[in-house]
Coordinates of C-alpha atoms and ligand atoms in Angstrom, one line a residue:
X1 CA 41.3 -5.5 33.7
X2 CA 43.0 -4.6 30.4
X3 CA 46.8 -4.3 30.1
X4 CA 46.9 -0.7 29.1
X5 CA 44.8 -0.3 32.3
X6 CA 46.8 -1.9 34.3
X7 CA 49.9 0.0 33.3
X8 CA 48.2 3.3 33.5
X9 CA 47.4 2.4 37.2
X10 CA 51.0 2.1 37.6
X11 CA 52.4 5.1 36.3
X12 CA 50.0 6.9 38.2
X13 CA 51.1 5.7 41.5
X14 CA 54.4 6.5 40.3
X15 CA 53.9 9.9 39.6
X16 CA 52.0 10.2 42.2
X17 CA 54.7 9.1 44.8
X18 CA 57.5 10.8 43.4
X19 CA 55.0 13.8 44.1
X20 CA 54.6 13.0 47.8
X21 CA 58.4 12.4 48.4
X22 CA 59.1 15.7 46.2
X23 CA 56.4 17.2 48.9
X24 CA 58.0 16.3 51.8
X25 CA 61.2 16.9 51.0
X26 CA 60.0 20.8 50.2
X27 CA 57.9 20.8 53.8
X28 CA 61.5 19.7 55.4
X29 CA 63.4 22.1 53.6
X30 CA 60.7 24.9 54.3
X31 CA 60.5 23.6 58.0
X32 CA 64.0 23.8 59.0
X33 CA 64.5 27.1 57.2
X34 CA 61.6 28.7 59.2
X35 CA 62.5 27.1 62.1
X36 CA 66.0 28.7 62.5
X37 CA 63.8 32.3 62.7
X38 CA 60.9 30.7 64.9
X39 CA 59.8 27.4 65.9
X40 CA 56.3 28.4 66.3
X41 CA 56.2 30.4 62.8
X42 CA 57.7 26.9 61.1
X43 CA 54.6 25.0 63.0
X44 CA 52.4 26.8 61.7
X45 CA 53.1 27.8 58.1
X46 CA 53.7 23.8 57.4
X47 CA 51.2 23.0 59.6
X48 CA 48.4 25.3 57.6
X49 CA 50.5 23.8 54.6
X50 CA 49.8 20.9 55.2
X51 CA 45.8 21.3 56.1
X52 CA 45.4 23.1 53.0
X53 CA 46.5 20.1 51.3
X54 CA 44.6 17.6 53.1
X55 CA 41.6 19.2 52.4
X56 CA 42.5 19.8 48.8
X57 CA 43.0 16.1 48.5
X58 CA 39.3 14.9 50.8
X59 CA 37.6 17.7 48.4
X60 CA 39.2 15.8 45.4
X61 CA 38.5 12.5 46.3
X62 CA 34.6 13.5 46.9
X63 CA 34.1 15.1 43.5
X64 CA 36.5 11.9 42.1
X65 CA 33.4 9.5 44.0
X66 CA 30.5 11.6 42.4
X67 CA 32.1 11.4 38.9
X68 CA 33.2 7.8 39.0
X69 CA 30.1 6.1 41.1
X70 CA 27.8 4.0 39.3
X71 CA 25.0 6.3 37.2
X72 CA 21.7 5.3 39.7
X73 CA 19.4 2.7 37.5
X74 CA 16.3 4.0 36.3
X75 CA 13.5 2.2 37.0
X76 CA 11.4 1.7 33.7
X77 CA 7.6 1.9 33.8
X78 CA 7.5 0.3 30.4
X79 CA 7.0 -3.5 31.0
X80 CA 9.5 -5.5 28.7
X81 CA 7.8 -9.2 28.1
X82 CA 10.6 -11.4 29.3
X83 CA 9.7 -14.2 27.8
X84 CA 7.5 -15.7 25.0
X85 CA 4.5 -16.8 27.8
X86 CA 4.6 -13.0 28.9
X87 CA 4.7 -11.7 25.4
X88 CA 2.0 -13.5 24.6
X89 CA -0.1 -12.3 27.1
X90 CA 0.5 -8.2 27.0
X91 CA -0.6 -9.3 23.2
X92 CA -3.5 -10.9 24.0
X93 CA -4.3 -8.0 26.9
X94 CA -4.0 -5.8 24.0
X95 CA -6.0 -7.6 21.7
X96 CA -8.9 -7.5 24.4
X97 CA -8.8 -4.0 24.9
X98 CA -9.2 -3.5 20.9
X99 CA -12.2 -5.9 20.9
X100 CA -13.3 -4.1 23.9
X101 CA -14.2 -0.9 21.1
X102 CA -16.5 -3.3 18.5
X103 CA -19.9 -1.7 18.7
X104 CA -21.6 -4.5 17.2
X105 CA -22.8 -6.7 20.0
X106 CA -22.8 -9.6 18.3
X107 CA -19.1 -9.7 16.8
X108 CA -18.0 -8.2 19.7
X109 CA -19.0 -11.1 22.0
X110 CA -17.7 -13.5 19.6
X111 CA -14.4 -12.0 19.8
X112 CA -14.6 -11.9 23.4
X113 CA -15.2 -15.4 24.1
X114 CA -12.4 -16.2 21.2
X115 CA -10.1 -14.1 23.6
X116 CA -11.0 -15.8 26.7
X117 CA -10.6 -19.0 25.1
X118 CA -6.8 -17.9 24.0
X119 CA -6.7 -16.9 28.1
X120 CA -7.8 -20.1 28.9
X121 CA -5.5 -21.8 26.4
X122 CA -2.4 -20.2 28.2
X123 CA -3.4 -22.2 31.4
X124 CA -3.9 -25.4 29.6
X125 CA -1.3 -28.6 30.6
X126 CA -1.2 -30.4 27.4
X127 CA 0.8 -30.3 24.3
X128 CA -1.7 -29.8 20.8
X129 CA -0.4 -32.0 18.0
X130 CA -2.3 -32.0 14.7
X131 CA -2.1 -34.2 12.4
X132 CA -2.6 -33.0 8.5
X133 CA -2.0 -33.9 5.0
X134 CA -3.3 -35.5 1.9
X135 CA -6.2 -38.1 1.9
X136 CA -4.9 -41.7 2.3
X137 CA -1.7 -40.6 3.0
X138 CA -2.0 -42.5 6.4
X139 CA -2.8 -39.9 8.9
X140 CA -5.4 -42.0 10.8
X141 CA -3.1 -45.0 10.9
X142 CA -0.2 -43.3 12.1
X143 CA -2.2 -42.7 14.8
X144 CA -3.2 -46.1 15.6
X145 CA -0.2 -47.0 15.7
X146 CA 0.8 -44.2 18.5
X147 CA -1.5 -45.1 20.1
X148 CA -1.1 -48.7 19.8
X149 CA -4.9 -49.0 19.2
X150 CA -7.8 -48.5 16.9
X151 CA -9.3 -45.6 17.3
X152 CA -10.6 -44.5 13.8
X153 CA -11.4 -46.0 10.5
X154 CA -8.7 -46.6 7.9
X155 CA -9.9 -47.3 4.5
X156 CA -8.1 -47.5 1.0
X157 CA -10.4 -44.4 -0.6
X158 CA -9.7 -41.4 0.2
X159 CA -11.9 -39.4 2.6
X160 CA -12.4 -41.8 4.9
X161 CA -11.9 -39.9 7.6
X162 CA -14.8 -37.2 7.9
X163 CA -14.6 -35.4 11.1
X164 CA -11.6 -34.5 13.4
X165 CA -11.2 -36.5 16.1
X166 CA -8.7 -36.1 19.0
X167 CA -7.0 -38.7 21.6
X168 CA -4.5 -38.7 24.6
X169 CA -0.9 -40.5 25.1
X170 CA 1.9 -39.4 27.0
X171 CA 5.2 -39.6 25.5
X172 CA 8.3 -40.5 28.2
X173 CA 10.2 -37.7 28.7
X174 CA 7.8 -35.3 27.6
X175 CA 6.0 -33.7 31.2
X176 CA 2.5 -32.6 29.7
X177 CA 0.3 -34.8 28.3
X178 CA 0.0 -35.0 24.3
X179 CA -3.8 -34.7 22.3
X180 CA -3.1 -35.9 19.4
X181 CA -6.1 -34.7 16.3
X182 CA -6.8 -36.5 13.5
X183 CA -7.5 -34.4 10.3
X184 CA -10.1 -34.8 7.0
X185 CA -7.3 -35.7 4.4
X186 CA -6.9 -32.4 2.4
X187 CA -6.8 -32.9 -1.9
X188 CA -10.5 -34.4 -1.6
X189 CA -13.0 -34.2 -4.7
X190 CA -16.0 -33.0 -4.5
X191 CA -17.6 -30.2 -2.7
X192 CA -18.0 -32.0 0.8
X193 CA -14.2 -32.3 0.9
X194 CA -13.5 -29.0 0.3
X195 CA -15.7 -27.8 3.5
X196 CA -13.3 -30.5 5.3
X197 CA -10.5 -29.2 4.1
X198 CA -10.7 -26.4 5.1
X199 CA -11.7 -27.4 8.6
X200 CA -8.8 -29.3 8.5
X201 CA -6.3 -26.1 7.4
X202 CA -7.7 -24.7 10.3
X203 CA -7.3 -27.4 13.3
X204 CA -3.7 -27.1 11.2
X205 CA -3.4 -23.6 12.1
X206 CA -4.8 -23.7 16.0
X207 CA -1.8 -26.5 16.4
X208 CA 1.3 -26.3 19.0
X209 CA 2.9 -28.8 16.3
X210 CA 1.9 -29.8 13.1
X211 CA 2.6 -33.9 12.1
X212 CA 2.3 -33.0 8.0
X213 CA 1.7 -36.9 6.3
X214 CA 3.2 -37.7 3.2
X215 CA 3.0 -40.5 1.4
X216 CA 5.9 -40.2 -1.6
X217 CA 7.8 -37.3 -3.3
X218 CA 6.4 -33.5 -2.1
X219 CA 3.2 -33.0 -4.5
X220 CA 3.0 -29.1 -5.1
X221 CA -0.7 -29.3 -3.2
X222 CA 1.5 -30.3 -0.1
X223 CA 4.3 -28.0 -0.4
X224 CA 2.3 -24.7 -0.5
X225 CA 0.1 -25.7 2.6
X226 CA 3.6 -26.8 4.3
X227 CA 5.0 -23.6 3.4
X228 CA 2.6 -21.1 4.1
X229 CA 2.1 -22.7 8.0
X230 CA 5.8 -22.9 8.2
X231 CA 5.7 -19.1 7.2
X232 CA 2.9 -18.0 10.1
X233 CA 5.4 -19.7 12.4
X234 CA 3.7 -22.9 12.7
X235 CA 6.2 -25.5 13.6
X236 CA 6.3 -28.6 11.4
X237 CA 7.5 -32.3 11.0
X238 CA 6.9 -34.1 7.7
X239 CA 6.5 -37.5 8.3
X240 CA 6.8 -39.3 4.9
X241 CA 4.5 -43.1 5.7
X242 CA 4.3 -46.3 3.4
X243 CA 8.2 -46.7 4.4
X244 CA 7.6 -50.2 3.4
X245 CA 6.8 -49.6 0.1
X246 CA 10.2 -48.5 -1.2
X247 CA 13.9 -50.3 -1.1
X248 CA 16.4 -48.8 1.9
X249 CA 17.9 -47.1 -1.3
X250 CA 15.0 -45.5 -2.6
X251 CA 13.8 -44.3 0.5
X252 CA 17.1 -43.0 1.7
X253 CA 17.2 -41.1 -2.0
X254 CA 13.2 -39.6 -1.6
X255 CA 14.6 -38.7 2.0
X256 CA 17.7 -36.7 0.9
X257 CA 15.6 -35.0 -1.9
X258 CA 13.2 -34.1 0.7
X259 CA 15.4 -32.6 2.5
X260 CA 17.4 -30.5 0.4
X261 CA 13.7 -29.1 -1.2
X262 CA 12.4 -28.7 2.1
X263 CA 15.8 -26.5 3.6
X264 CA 14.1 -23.7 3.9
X265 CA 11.3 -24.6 5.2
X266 CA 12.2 -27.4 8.1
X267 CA 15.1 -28.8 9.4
X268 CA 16.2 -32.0 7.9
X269 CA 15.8 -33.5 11.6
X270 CA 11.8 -32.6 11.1
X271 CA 12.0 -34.8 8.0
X272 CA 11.3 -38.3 9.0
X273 CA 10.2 -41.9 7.4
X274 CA 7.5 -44.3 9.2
X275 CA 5.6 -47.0 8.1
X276 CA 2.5 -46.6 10.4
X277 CA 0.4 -49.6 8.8
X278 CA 2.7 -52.0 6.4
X279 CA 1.2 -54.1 4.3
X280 CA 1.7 -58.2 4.9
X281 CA 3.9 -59.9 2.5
X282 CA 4.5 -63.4 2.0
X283 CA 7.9 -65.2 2.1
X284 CA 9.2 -67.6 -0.2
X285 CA 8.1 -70.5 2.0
X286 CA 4.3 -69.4 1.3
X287 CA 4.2 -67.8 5.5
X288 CA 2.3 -64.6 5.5
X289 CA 4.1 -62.3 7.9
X290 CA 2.5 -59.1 9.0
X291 CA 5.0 -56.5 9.6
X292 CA 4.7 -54.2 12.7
X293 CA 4.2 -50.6 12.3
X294 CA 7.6 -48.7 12.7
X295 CA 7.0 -45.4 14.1
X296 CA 10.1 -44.8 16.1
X297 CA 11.9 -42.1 14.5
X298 CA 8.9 -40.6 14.5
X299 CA 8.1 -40.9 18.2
X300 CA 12.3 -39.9 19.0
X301 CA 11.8 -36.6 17.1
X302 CA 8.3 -35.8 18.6
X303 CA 9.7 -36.6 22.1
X304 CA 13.0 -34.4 21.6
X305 CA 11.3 -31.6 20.2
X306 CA 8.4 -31.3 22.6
X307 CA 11.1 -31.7 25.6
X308 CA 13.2 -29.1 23.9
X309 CA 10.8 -26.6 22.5
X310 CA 7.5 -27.6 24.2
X311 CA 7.2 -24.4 26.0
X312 CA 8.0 -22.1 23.4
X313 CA 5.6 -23.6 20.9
X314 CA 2.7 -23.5 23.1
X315 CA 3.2 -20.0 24.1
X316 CA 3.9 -18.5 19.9
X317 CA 1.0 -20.8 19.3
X318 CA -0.9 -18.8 21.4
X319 CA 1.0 -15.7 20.4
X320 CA -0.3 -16.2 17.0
X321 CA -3.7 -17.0 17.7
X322 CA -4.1 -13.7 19.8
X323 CA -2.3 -11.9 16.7
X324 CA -4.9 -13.4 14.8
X325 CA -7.3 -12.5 16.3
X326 CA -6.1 -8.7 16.3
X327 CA -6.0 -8.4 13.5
X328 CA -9.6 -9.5 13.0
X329 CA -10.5 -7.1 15.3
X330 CA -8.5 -4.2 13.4
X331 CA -10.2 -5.0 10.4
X332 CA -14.0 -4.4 12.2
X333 CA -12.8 -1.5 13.8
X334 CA -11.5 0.0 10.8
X335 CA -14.7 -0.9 8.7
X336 CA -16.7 0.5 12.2
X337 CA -14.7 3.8 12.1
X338 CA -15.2 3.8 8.6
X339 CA -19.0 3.9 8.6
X340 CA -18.8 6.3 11.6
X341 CA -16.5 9.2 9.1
X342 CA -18.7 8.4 6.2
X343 CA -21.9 9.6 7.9
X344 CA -19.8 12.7 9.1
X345 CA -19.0 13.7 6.1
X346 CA -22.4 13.2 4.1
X347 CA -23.7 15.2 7.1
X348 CA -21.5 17.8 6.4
X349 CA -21.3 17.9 2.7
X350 CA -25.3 18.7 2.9
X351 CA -24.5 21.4 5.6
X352 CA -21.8 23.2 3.2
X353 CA -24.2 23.2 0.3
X354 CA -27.0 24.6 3.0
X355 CA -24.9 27.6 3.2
X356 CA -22.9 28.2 0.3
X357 CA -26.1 28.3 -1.4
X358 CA -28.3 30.9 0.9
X359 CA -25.2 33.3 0.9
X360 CA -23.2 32.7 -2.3
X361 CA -19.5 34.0 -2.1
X362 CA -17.0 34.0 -4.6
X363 CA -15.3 31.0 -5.4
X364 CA -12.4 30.6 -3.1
X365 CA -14.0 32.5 -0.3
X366 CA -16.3 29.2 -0.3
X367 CA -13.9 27.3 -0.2
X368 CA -12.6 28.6 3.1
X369 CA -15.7 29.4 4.8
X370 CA -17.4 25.7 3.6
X371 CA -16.4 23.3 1.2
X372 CA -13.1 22.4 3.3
X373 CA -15.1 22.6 6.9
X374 CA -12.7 22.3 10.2
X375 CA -15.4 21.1 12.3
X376 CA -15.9 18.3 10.0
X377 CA -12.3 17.6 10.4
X378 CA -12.2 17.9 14.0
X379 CA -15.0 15.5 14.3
X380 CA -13.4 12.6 12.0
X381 CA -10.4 13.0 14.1
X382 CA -12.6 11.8 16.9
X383 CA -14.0 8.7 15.2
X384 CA -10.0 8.0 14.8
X385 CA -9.0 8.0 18.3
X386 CA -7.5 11.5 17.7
X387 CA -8.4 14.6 19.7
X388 CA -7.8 17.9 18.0
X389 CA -9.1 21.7 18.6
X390 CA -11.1 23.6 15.8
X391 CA -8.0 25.8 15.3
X392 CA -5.7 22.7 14.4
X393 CA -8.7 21.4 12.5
X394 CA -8.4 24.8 10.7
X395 CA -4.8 24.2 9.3
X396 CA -5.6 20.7 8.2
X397 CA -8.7 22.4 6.5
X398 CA -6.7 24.9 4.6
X399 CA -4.0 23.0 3.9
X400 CA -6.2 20.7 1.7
X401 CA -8.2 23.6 0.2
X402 CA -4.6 25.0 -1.5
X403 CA -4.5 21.6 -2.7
X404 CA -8.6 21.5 -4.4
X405 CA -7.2 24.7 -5.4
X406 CA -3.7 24.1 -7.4
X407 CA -4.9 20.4 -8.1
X408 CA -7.8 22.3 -10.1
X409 CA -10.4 20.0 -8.8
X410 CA -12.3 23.2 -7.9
X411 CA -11.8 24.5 -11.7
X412 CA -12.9 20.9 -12.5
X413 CA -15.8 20.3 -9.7
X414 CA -17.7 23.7 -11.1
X415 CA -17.1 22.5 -14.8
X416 CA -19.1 19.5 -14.2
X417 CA -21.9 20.9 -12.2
X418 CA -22.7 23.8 -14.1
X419 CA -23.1 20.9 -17.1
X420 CA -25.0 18.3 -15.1
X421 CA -27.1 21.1 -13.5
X422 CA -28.3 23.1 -16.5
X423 CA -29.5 19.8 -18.3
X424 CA -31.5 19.3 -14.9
X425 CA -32.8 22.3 -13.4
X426 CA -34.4 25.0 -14.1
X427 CA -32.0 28.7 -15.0
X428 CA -33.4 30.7 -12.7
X429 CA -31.7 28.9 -9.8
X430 CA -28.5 28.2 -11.8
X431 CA -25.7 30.5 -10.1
X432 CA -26.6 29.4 -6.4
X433 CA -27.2 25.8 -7.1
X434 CA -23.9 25.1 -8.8
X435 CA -22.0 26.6 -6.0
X436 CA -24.2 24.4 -3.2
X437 CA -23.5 21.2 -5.3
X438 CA -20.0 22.5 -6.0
X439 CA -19.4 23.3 -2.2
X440 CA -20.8 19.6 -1.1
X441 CA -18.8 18.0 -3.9
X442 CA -15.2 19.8 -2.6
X443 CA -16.6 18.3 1.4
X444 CA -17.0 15.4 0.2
X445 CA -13.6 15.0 -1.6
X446 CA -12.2 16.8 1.8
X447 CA -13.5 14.7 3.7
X448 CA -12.7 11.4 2.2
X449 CA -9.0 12.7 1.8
X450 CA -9.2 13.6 5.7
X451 CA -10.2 9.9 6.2
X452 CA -7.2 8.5 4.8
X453 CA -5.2 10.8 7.0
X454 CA -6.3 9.5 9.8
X455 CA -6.3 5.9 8.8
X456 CA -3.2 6.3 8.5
X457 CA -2.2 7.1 11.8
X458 CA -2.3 10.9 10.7
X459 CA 0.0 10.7 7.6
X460 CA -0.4 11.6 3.7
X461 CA 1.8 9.1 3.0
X462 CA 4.8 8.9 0.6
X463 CA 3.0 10.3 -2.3
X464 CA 2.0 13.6 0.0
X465 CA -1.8 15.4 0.4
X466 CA -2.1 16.3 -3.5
X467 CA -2.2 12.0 -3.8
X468 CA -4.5 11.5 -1.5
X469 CA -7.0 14.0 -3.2
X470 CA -6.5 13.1 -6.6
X471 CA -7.5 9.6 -5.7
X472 CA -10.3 10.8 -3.7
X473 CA -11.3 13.0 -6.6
X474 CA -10.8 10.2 -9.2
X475 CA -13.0 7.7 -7.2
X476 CA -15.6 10.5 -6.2
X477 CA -16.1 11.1 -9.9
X478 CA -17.3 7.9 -11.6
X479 CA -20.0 8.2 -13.6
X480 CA -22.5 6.0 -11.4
X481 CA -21.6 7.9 -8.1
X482 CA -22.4 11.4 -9.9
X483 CA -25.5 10.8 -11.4
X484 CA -26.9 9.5 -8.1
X485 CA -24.8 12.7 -6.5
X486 CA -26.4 15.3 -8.6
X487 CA -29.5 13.7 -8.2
X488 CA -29.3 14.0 -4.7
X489 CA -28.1 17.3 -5.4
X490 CA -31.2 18.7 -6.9
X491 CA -33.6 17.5 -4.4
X492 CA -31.1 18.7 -1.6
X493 CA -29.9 22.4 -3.0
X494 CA -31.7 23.0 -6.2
X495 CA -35.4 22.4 -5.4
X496 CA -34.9 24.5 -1.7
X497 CA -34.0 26.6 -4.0
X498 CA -36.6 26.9 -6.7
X499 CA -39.4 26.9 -4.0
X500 CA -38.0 29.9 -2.0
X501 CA -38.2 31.3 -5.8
X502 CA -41.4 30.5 -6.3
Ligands
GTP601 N1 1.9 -49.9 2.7 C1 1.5 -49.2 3.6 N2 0.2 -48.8 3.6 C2 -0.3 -48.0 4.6 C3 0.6 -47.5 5.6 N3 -0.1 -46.7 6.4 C4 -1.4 -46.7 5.9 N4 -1.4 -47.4 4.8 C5 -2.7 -47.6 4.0 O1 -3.1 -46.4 3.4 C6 -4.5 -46.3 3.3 C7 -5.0 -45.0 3.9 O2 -4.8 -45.0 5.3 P1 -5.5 -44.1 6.3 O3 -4.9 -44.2 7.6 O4 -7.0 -44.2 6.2 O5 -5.2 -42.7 5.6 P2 -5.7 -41.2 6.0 O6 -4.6 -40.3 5.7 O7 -6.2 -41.2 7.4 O8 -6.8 -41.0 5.0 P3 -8.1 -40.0 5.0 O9 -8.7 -40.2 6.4 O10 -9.0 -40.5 4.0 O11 -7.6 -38.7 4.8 C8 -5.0 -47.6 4.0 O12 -5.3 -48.5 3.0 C9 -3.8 -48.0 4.9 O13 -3.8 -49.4 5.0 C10 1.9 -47.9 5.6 O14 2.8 -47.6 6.4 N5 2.3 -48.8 4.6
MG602 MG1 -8.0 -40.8 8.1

């Protein structure tokens, strides 16, 4: 409790005694002075005095308890993830209904059985560690030496190893058991490597932890890779091997330089110096000596930060697979829905020109009664996930027709059909068939504008509806896309037209 509180308490109890005593001092008075007329008369006026105040002071004291009582908590229905584990999973459950949505068989069982891998993932015991970086740089021996073991070649050339290949250790003090991957060397000539490599980027990226081998100073073809997993939240420790090859000085100097390039990126406790393999030596007495492999700041990091962060990096591992693979599956969709609005609005760009042409009407009259159709809009807002009634479809529609309208794309859209059309078909027809191709042009333009509304989450966007339609209109009037337009133009309006004529 405060002070000011406290002294606030106080000087209420004060008050309110000296208003009690002050009170029965007045009842006193009152009582003796009614007394000396009537006994019964003083009972009863301080009596009924005294009632009134009682309940004066229990009705107080309720409405004091209803003010001050604690506000009753409402329960939430929205499910907050607690932790990173749950997190990940409302993702993933996300993610699964998304995939759910993929027409296409085929993708869509791919991505399924991706996301019931990343389900099965979440239940897995063991710790992932990946081991990447530049050919040669010692990646294979440093695991040999974990491992205390042979278990893959080591050569001199780089490339020597080909495929990944993982193994098992536990680590004391660490609970779960550790696989351990050996990576193709990244940097490799040739075309081979570059199909490793990027197998290799990509064990990288499916790590809990990343073991990044060096071998000297940071080359820029290490950094970027380092940098751009360290900036998808993959968690890193550069191991820098060959510690045999430099003096304590040099290597305490490459060590510091490392770290104070690398700041941003790791911690300079992630930055650690091994010699996994040294190479023999021979003393001045002629003895060959072969060094052993000195791996233990290596294995004190590992240990300390699976121990301390373990959990969390399996579960945003997992986290950012399942994002991943999101936004894969936003990209089909997107391309799926796309297809779906295109076909809408070629069938409905050939259903204004149908009957713009039979019954022409003066120019902004068409516009309103085809060109700019609300049905067409009303069904695009389906393919989006976005119910909407014909009369809401309506406003949208004419919305974007005062914008043909004052943009001059309808000035524009007549200009070029009556030219393209008079070169092509026949006079007779001329009138009627501009305003068909003219009304299909507008629908088309509509439309495509009305896609990019609801791609984006039923928006214009910063740069407002006239934006959005002058793109559309500048894309929509390339000269490769009109020639095949009026083309399709004349067999779809024009020659209706000439053989009703004829
Ligand atoms: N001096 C010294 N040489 C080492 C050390 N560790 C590995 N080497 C040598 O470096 C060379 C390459 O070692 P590997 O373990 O095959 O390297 P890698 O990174 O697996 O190579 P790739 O599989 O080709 O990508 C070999 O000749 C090793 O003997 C070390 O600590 N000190
Ligand atoms: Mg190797």
């Amino acid at each position: 409790m405060t002070r000011s509180r406290l002294l606030l308490i106080i000087l209420a109890l004060l008050i309110g005694l000296g208003f009690a005593l002050w009170l029965v001092t007045s009842l006193t008075q009152l009582y003796t002075q009614l007394a000396a007329v009537s006994a019964t008369l003083a009972n009863l006026v301080v009596g009924s005095v005294v009632a009134l105040l009682v309940g004066l002071l229990v009705a107080l004291g309720y409405y004091a308890y209803l003010f001050l009582r604690p506000a009753k908590t409402v329960r939430s229905h929205v499910k907050v993830p607690l932790d990173r584990t749950e997190a990940a999973e409302v993702n993933l459950q996300a993610v699964q209904q998304q995939v759910e949505q993929i027409q296409d068989e085929v993708t869509r069982q791919a991505l399924i059985d991706r996301s019931r891998e990343i389900a099965q993932n979440m239940a897995r015991g063991e710790f992932r560690v990946v081991v990447f970086g530049t050919g040669s740089a010692g990646k294979t021996s440093l695991i040999n030496a974990i491992l205390g073991l042979g278990v893959g070649d080591i050569g001199a050339a780089m490339g020597t190893t080909t495929q990944e290949k993982t193994a098992r250790f536990l680590l004391r003090g660490v609970d779960r058991e550790i696989w351990i991957t050996d990576t193709p060397g990244i940097l490799e000539a040739g075309i081979a490597g570059t199909a490793r490599e990027q197998q290799a980027r990509q064990l990288a990226a499916s790590a809990d932890l990343l073991l990044f081998v060096i071998d000297g100073d940071l080359r820029r073809s290490e950094y970027d890779p380092l940098r751009s997993l360290s900036s998808i939240g993959k968690r890193s420790i550069l191991v820098l091997n060959k510690a045999d090859l430099y003096s304590d000085a040099d290597l305490q100097a490459i060590l510091q330089q490392l770290r104070d390039r690398l700041r941003s990126v790791l911690s300079p406790a992630d930055i650690v110096a091994v010699a996994a393999s040294p190479q023999p030596f021979t003393l001045p007495n002629g003895e060959r000596v072969q060094p052993q492999p000195d791996i233990l700041p290596l294995l004190r990091r590992l240990s300390a930060v699976l121990r301390e962060e373990g959990e969390d990096l399996i579960a945003d591992n997992i986290l950012l697979q399942s994002q991943q693979l999101g936004d894969e599956a936003r990209q089909i969709l997107d391309q799926q829905r796309l297809r779906q609005a295109e076909k809408v609005v070629e069938r409905f760009q050939w259903i204004s020109a149908g009957v713009v042409s039979v019954t022409p009407l003066p120019m902004v009259d068409l516009l309103a009664a085809a060109a700019v159709n609300a049905q067409m809009v009303v069904e695009l807002g389906r393919v989006y996930g976005c119910e909407m009634n014909l009369d809401q479809g309506k406003e949208l529609a004419r919305s974007l027709a005062k914008t043909l309208i004052s943009l001059g794309v309808v000035r524009g859209t007549v200009e070029i059909f009556s030219l393209a059309l008079q070169t092509n078909a026949g006079t007779f027809v001329i009138g009627r068939a501009i305003q068909g191709a003219t009304a299909a042009y507008l629908t088309r333009i509509a439309g495509k504008s009305f896609i990019e509304y609801f791609r984006r989450n039923q928006t214009w966007g910063d740069g407002g509806i006239s934006e959005v339609v002058q793109e559309q209109f500048q894309l929509n009037r390339r000269d490769e896309f009109m020639k095949g337009f009026v083309k399709e133009a004349i067999a779809r309006v024009v020659e209706p037209l000439q053989n009703k004529e004829g």
